[in-house]
PDB file of C-alpha atoms in Angstrom:
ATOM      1  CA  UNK A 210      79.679  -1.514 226.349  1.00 81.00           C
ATOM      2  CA  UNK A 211      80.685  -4.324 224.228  1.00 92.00           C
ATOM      3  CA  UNK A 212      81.310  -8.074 225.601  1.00 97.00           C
ATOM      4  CA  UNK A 213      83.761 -10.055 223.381  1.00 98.00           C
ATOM      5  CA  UNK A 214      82.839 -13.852 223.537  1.00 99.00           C
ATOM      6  CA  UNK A 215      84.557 -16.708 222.127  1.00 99.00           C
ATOM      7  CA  UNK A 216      83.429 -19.993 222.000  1.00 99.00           C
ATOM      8  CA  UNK A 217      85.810 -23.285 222.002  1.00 99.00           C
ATOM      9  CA  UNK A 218      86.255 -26.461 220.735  1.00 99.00           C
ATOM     10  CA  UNK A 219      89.274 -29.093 221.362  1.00 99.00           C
ATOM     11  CA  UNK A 220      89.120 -33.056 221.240  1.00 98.00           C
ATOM     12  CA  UNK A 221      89.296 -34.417 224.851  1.00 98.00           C
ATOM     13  CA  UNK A 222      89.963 -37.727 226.249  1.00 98.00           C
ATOM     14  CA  UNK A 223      87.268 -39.416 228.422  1.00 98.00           C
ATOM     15  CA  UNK A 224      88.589 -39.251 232.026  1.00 98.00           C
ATOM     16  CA  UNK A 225      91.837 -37.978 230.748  1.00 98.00           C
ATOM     17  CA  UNK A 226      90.920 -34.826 233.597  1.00 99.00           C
ATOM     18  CA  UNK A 227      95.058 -33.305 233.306  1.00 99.00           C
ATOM     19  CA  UNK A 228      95.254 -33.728 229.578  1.00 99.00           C
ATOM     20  CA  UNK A 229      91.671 -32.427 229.071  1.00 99.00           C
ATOM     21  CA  UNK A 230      92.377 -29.084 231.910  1.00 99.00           C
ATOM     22  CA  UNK A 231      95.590 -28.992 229.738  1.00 99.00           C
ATOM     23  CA  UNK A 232      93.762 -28.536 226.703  1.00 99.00           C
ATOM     24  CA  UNK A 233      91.195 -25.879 228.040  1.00 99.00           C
ATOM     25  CA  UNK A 234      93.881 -24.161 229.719  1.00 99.00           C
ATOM     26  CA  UNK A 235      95.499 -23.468 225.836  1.00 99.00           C
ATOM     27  CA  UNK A 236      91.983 -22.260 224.721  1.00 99.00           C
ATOM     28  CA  UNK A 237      92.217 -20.027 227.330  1.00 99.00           C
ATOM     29  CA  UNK A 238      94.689 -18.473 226.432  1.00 99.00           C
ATOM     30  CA  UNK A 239      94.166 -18.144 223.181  1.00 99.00           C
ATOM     31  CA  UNK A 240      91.254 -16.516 223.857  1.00 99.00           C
ATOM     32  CA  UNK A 241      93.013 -14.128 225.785  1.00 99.00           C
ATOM     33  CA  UNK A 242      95.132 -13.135 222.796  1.00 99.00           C
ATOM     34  CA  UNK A 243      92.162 -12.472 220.782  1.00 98.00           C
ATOM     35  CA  UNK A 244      90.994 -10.396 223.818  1.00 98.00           C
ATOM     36  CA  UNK A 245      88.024 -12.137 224.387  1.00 98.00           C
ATOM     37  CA  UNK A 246      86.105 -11.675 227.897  1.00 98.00           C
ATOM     38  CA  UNK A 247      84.708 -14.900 227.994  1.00 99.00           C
ATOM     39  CA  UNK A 248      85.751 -18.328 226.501  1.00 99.00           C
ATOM     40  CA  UNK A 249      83.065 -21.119 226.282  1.00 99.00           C
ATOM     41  CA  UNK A 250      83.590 -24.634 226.546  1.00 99.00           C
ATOM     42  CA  UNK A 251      82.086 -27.431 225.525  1.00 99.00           C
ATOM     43  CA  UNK A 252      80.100 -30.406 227.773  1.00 99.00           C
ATOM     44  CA  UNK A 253      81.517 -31.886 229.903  1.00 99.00           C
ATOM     45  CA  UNK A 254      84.699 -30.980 228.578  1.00 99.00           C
ATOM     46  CA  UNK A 255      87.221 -31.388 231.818  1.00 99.00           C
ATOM     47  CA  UNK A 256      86.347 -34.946 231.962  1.00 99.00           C
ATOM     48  CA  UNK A 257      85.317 -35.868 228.389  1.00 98.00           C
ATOM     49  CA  UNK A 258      81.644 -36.830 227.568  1.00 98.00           C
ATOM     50  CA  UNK A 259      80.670 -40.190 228.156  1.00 97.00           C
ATOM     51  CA  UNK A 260      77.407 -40.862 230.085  1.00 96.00           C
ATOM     52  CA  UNK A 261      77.627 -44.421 231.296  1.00 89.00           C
ATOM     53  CA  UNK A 262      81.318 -44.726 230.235  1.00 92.00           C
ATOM     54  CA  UNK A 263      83.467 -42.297 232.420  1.00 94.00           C
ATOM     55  CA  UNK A 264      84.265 -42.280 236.055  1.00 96.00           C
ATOM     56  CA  UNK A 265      85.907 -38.787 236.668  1.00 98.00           C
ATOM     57  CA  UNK A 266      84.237 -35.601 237.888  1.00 98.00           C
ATOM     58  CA  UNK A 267      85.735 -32.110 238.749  1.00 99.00           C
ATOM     59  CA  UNK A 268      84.480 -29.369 241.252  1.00 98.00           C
ATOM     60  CA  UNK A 269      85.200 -26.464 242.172  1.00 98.00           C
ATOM     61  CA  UNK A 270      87.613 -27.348 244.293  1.00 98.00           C
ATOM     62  CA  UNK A 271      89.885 -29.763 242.390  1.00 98.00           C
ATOM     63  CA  UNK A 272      93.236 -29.129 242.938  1.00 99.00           C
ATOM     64  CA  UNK A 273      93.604 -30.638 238.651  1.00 99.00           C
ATOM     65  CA  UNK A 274      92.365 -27.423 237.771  1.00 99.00           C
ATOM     66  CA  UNK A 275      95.386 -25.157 239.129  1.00 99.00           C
ATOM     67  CA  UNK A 276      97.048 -25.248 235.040  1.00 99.00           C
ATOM     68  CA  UNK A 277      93.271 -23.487 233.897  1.00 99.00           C
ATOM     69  CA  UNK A 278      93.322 -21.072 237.085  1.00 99.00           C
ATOM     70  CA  UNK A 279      96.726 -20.019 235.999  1.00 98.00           C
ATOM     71  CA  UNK A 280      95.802 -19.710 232.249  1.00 99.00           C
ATOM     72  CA  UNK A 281      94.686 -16.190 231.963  1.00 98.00           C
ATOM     73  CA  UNK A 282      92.643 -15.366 234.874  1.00 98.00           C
ATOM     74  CA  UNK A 283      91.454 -11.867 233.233  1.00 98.00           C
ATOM     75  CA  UNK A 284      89.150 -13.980 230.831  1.00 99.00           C
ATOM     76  CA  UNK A 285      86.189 -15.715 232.234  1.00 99.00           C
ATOM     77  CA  UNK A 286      86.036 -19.461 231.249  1.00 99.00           C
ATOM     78  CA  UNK A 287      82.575 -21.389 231.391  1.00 99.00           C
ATOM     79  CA  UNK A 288      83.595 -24.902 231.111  1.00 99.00           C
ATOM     80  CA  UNK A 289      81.511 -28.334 231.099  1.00 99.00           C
ATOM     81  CA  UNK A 290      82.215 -30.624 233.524  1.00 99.00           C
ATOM     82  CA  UNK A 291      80.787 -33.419 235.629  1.00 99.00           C
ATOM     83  CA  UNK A 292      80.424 -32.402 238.977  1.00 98.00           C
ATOM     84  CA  UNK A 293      79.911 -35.218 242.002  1.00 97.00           C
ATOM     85  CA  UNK A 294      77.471 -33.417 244.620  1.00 94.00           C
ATOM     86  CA  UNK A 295      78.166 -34.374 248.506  1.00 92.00           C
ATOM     87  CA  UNK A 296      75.253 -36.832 248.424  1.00 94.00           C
ATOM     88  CA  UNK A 297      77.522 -38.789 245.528  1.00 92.00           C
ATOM     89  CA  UNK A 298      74.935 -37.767 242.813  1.00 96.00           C
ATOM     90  CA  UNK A 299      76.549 -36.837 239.793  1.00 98.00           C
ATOM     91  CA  UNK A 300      75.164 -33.314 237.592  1.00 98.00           C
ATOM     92  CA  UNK A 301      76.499 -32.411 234.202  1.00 99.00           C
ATOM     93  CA  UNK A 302      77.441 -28.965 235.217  1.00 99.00           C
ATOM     94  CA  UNK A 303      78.848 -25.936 234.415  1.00 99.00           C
ATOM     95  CA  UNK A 304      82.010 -24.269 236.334  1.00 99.00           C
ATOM     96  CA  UNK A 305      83.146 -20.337 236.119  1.00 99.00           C
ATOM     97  CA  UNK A 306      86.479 -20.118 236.388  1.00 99.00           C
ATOM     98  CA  UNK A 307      88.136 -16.548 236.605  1.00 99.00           C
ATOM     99  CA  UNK A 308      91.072 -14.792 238.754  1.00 98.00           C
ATOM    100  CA  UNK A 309      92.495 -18.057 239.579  1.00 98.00           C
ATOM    101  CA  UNK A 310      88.947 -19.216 241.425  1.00 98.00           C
ATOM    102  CA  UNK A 311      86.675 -21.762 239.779  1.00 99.00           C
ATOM    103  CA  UNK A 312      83.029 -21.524 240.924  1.00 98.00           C
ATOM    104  CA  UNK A 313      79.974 -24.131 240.236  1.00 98.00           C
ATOM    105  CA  UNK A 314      77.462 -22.034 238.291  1.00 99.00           C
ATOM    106  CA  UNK A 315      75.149 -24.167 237.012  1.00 99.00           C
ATOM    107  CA  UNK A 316      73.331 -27.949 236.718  1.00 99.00           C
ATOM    108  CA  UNK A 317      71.854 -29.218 233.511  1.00 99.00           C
ATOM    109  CA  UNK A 318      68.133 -29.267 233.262  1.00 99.00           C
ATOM    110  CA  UNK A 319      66.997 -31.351 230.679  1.00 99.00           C
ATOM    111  CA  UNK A 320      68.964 -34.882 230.669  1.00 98.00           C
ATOM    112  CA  UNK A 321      68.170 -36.722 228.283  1.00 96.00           C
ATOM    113  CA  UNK A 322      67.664 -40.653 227.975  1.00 96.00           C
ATOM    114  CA  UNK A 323      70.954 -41.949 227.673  1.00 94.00           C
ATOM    115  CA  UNK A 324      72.079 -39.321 230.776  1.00 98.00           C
ATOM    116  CA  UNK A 325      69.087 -40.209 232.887  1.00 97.00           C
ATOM    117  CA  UNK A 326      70.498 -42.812 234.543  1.00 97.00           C
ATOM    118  CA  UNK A 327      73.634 -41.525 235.524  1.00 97.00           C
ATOM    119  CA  UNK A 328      73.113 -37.927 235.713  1.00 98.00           C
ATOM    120  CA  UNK A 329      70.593 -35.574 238.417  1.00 98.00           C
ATOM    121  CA  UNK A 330      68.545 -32.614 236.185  1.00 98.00           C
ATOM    122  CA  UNK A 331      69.212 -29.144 237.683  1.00 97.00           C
ATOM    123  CA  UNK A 332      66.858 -27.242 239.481  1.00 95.00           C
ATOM    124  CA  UNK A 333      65.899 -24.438 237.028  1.00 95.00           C
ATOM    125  CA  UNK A 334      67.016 -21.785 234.502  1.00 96.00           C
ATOM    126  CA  UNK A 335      70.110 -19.829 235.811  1.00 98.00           C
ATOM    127  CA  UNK A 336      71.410 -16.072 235.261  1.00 99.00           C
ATOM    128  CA  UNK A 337      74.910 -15.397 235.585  1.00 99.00           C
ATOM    129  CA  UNK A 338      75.705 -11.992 236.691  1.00 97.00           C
ATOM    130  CA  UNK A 339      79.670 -11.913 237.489  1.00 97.00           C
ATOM    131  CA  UNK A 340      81.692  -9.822 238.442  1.00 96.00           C
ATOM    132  CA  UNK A 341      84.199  -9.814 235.203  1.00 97.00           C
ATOM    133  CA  UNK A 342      81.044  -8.760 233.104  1.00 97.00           C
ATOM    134  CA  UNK A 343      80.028  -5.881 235.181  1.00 94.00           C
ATOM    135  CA  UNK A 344      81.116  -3.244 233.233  1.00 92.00           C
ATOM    136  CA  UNK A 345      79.939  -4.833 230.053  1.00 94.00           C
ATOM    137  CA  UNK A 346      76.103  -4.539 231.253  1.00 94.00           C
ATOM    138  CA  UNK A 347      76.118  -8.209 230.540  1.00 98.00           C
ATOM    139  CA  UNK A 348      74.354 -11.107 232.283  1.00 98.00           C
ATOM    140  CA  UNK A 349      74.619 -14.740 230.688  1.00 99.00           C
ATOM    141  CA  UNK A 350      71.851 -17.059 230.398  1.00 99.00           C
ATOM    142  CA  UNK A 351      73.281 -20.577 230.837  1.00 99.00           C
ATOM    143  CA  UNK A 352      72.247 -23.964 229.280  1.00 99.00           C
ATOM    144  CA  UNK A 353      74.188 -27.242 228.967  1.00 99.00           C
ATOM    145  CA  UNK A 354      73.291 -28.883 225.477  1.00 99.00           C
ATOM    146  CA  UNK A 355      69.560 -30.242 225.375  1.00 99.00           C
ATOM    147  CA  UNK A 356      68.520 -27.647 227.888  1.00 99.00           C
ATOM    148  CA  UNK A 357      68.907 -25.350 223.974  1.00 99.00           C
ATOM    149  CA  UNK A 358      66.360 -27.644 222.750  1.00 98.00           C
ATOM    150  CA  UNK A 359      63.656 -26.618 224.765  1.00 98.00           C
ATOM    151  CA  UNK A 360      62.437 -22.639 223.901  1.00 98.00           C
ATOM    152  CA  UNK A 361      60.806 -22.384 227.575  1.00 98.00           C
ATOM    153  CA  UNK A 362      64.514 -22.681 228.765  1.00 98.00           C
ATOM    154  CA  UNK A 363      66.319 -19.566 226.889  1.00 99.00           C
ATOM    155  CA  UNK A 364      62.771 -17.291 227.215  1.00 98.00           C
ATOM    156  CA  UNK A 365      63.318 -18.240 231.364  1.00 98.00           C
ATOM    157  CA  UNK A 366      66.285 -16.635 230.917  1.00 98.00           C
ATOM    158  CA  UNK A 367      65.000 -14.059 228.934  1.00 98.00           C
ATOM    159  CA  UNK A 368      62.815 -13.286 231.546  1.00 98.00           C
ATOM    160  CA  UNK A 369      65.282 -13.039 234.022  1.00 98.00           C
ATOM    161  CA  UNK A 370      67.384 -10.786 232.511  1.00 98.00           C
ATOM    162  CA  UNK A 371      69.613 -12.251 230.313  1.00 98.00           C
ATOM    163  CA  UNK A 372      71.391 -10.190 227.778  1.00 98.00           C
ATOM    164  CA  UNK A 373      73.121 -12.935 226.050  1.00 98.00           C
ATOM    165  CA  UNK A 374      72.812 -16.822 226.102  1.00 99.00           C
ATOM    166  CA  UNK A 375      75.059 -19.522 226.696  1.00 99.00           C
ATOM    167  CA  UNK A 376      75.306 -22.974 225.261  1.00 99.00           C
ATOM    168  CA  UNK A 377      77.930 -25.913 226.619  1.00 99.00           C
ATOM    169  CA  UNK A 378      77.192 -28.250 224.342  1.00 99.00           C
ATOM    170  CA  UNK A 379      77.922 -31.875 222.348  1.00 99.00           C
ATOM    171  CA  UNK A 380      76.145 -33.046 219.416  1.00 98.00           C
ATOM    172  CA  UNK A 381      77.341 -35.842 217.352  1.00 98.00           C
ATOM    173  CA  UNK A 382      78.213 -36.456 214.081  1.00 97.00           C
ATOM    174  CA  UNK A 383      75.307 -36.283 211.834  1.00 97.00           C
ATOM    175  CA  UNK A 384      73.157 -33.514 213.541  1.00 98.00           C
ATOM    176  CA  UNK A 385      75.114 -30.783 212.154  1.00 98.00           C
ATOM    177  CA  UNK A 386      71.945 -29.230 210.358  1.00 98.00           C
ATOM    178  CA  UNK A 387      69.446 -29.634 213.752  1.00 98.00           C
ATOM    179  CA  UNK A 388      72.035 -27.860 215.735  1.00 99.00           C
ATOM    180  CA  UNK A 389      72.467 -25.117 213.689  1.00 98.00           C
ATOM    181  CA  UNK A 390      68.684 -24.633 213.688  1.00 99.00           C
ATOM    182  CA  UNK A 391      68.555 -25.491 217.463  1.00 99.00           C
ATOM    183  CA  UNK A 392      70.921 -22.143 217.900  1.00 99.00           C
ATOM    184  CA  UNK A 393      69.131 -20.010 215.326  1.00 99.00           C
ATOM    185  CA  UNK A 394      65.547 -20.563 216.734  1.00 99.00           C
ATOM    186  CA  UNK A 395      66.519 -19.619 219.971  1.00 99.00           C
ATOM    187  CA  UNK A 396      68.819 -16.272 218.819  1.00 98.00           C
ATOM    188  CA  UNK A 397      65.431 -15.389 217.185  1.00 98.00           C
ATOM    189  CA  UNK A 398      62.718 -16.244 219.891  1.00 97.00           C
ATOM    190  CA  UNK A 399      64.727 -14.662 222.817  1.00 98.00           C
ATOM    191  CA  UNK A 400      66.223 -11.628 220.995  1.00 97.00           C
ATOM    192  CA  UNK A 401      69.411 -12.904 222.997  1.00 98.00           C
ATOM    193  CA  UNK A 402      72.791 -13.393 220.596  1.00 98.00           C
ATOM    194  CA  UNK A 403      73.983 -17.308 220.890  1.00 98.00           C
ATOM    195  CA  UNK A 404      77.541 -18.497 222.284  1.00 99.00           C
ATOM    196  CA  UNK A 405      77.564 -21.991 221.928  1.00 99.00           C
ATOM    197  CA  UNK A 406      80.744 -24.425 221.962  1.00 99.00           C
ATOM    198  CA  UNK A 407      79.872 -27.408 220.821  1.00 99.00           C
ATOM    199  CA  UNK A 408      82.827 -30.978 221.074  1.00 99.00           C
ATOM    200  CA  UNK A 409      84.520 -31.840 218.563  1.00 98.00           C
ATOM    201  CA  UNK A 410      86.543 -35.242 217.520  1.00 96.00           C
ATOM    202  CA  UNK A 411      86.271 -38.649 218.266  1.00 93.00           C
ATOM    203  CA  UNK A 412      83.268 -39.504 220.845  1.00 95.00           C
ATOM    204  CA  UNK A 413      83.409 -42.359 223.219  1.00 92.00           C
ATOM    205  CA  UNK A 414      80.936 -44.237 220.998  1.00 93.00           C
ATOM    206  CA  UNK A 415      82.382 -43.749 217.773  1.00 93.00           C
ATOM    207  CA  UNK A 416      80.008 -41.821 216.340  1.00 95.00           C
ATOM    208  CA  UNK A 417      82.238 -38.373 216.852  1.00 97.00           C
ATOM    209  CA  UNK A 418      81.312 -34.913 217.670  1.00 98.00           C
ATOM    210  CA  UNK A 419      80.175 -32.168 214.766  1.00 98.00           C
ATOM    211  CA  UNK A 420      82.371 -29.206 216.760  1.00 98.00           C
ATOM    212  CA  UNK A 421      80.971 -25.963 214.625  1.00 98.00           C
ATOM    213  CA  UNK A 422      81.056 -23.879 217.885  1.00 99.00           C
ATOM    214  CA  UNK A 423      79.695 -20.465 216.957  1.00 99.00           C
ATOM    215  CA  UNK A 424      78.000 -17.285 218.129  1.00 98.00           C
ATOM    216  CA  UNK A 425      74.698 -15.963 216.390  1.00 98.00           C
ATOM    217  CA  UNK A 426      73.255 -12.898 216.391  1.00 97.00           C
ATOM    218  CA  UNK A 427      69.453 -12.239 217.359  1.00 97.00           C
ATOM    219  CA  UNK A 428      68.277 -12.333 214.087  1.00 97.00           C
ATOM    220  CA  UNK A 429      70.068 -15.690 213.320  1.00 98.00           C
ATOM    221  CA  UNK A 430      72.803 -14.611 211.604  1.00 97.00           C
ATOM    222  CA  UNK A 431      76.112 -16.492 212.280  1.00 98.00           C
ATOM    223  CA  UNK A 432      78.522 -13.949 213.169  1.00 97.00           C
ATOM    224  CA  UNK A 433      81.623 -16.261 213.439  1.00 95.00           C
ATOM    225  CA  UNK A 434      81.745 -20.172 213.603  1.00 97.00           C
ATOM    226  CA  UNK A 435      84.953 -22.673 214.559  1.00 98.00           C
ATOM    227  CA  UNK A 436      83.732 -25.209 211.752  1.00 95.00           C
ATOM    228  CA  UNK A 437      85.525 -28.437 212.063  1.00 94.00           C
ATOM    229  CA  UNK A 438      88.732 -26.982 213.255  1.00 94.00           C
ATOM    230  CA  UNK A 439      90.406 -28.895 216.134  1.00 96.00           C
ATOM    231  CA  UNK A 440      91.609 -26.873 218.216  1.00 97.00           C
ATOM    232  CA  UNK A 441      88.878 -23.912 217.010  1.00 98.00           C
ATOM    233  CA  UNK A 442      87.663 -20.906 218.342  1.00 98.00           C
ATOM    234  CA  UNK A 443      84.882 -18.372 217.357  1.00 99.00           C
ATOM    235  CA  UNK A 444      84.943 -14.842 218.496  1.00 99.00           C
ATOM    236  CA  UNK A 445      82.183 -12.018 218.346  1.00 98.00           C
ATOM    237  CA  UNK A 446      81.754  -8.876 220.033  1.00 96.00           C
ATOM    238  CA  UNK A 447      78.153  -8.248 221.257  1.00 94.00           C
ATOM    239  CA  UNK A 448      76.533  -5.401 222.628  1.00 78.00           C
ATOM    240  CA  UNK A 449      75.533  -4.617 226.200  1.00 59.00           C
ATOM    241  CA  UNK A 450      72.688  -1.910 225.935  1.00 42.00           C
ATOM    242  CA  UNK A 451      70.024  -4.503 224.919  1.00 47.00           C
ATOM    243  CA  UNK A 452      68.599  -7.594 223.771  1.00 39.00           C
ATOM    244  CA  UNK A 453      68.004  -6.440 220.324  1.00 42.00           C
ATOM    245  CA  UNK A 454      71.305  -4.904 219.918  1.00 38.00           C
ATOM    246  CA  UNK A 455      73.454  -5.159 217.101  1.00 39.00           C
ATOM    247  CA  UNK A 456      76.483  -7.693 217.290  1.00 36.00           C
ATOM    248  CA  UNK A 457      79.047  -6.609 215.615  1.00 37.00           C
ATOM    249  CA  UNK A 458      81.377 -10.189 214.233  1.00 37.00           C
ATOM    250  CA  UNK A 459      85.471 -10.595 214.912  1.00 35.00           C
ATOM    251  CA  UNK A 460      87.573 -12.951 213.185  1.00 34.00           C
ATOM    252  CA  UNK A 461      88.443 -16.550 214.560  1.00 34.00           C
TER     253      UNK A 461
END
C-alpha cells in the first residue's frame, strides 16, 4: 500500500516553545487536509535552532505540546526538538507524536562542530516501525540533518529495513545546491525515496535557513518540493512493496 508523506517548513522563534508547537500544530493539520500519513518537521523545530544560543528543550512529556497532540492525531508528526536527558545532557532529537501521545524516537548521530559542545551524538542508526504505518508496509529510517551527510548512515538503515528515509533537517542560506545533492545521493545509494523538511526564515545568526523541504524518489527525482514558501509543505505518495518502488508525486 501507498504511504502519503509530507514534509514541512514554518519560521520558528528560538525558545519561543508555545508559538513554535503553535506553528507545527497548523502544519499538522494541514497535512491532514492533504491526507498525508506523516508530516515531517524540521530540526529542532519546537524550540528553534540555535546551538549555543537557546535554553529550551521539549520531551515527551511536556505538557507545551497538548495544542500538537490535539492537532490531528490520525497523522503521524516527526518533529525536531531538543530533548534534555535525566543526566541534564542535552540531544538534538527527534519526537513521534500521534493519537494525542508524543514519543522520543530518536538522537542525532553526527553533531557537528558548532553542536559539539552543547549537544550528546546518538547512539546509532534507528528504524521506526509504528504503529500508524502498519498497514502501509512502511518502516522509516530516521536522520537529523548532518547524520544525511554521511552515506554509512541511510545504507544502516537500509540494512535494517527501511523502506523510506527520513530527514529533520536545517541548512542555511547559501547551501541550497549541497543539500539538494546531499538528498539525491542518498535517494540513489539506498534505493530508499527521501522526506526531508528542511527550516526556513530567519536563523539565530543571521545567516537564514534555505527551507526547500522536499521528497525524492530513488532515482533522484524530486517528486514535490516546498521551495521558499513560509509556511510550505511538500506531499508525495510512495510505495510500500519495496525499496525500488515507484513513487508516484501529489501536489503541495
Amino acid at each position: 500500500m501507498t504511504l502519503r508523506v509530507a514534509a514541512g517548513q514554518a519560521t520558528t522563534v528560538v525558545d519561543d516553545v508555545a508559538g513554535n508547537v503553535a506553528v507545527a500544530a497548523a502544519l499538522t493539520r494541514r497535512a491532514a487536509t492533504a491526507v498525508a500519513q506523516v508530516l515531517v518537521l524540521p530540526e529542532a523545530f519546537l524550540v528553534g535552532y540555535a546551538p549555543g544560543a537557546g535554553r529550551e528543550a521539549v520531551g515527551e512529556h511536556d505538557v507545551r505540546l497538548v495544542p500538537l497532540l490535539r492537532a490531528a492525531p490520525e497523522v503521524l508528526v516527526l518533529v525536531g526538538t531538543v530533548r534534555a536527558r535525566p543526566d541534564g545532557v542535552r540531544t538534538l532529537a527527534l519526537l513521534a507524536v500521534h493519537d494525542g501521545r508524543a514519543e522520543h524516537v530518536y538522537d542525532k548521530v553526527h553533531v557537528d562542530a558548532d553542536e559539539a559542545p552543547h549537544y550528546a551524538a546518538g547512539g546509532g542508526a534507528v528504524v521506526l516501525d509504528h504503529p500508524a504505518l502498519a498497514t502501509s508496509g512502511h518502516r522509516l529510517g530516521l536522520a537529523v540533518c548532518a547524520d544525511a551527510n554521511e552515506p554509512a548512515h541511510v545504507a544502516a538503515c537500509a540494512e535494517a529495513g527501511a523502506t523510506a528515509y527520513v530527514v529533520s533537517s536545517a541548512w542555511f542560506a547559501g547551501r541550497e545546491e549541497a543539500r539538494d545533492a546531499t538528498f539525491a545521493a542518498r535517494a540513489r545509494e539506498s534505493g530508499l525515496p527521501v522526506v526531508a523538511a528542511v527550516a526556513t526564515g530567519e536563523s539565530y545568526d543571521g545567516r537564514g535557513f534555505t527551507g526547500g523541504s522536499c521528497v525524492v524518489a530513488p532515482d533522484a527525482r524530486v517528486l514535490g518540493s516546498a521551495g521558499r514558501t513560509d509556511p510550505g509543505l511538500a506531499v508525495a505518495d510512495i510505495a510500500g512493496s519495496d525499496p525500488s518502488r515507484e513513487v508516484t508525486p501529489r501536489g503541495k
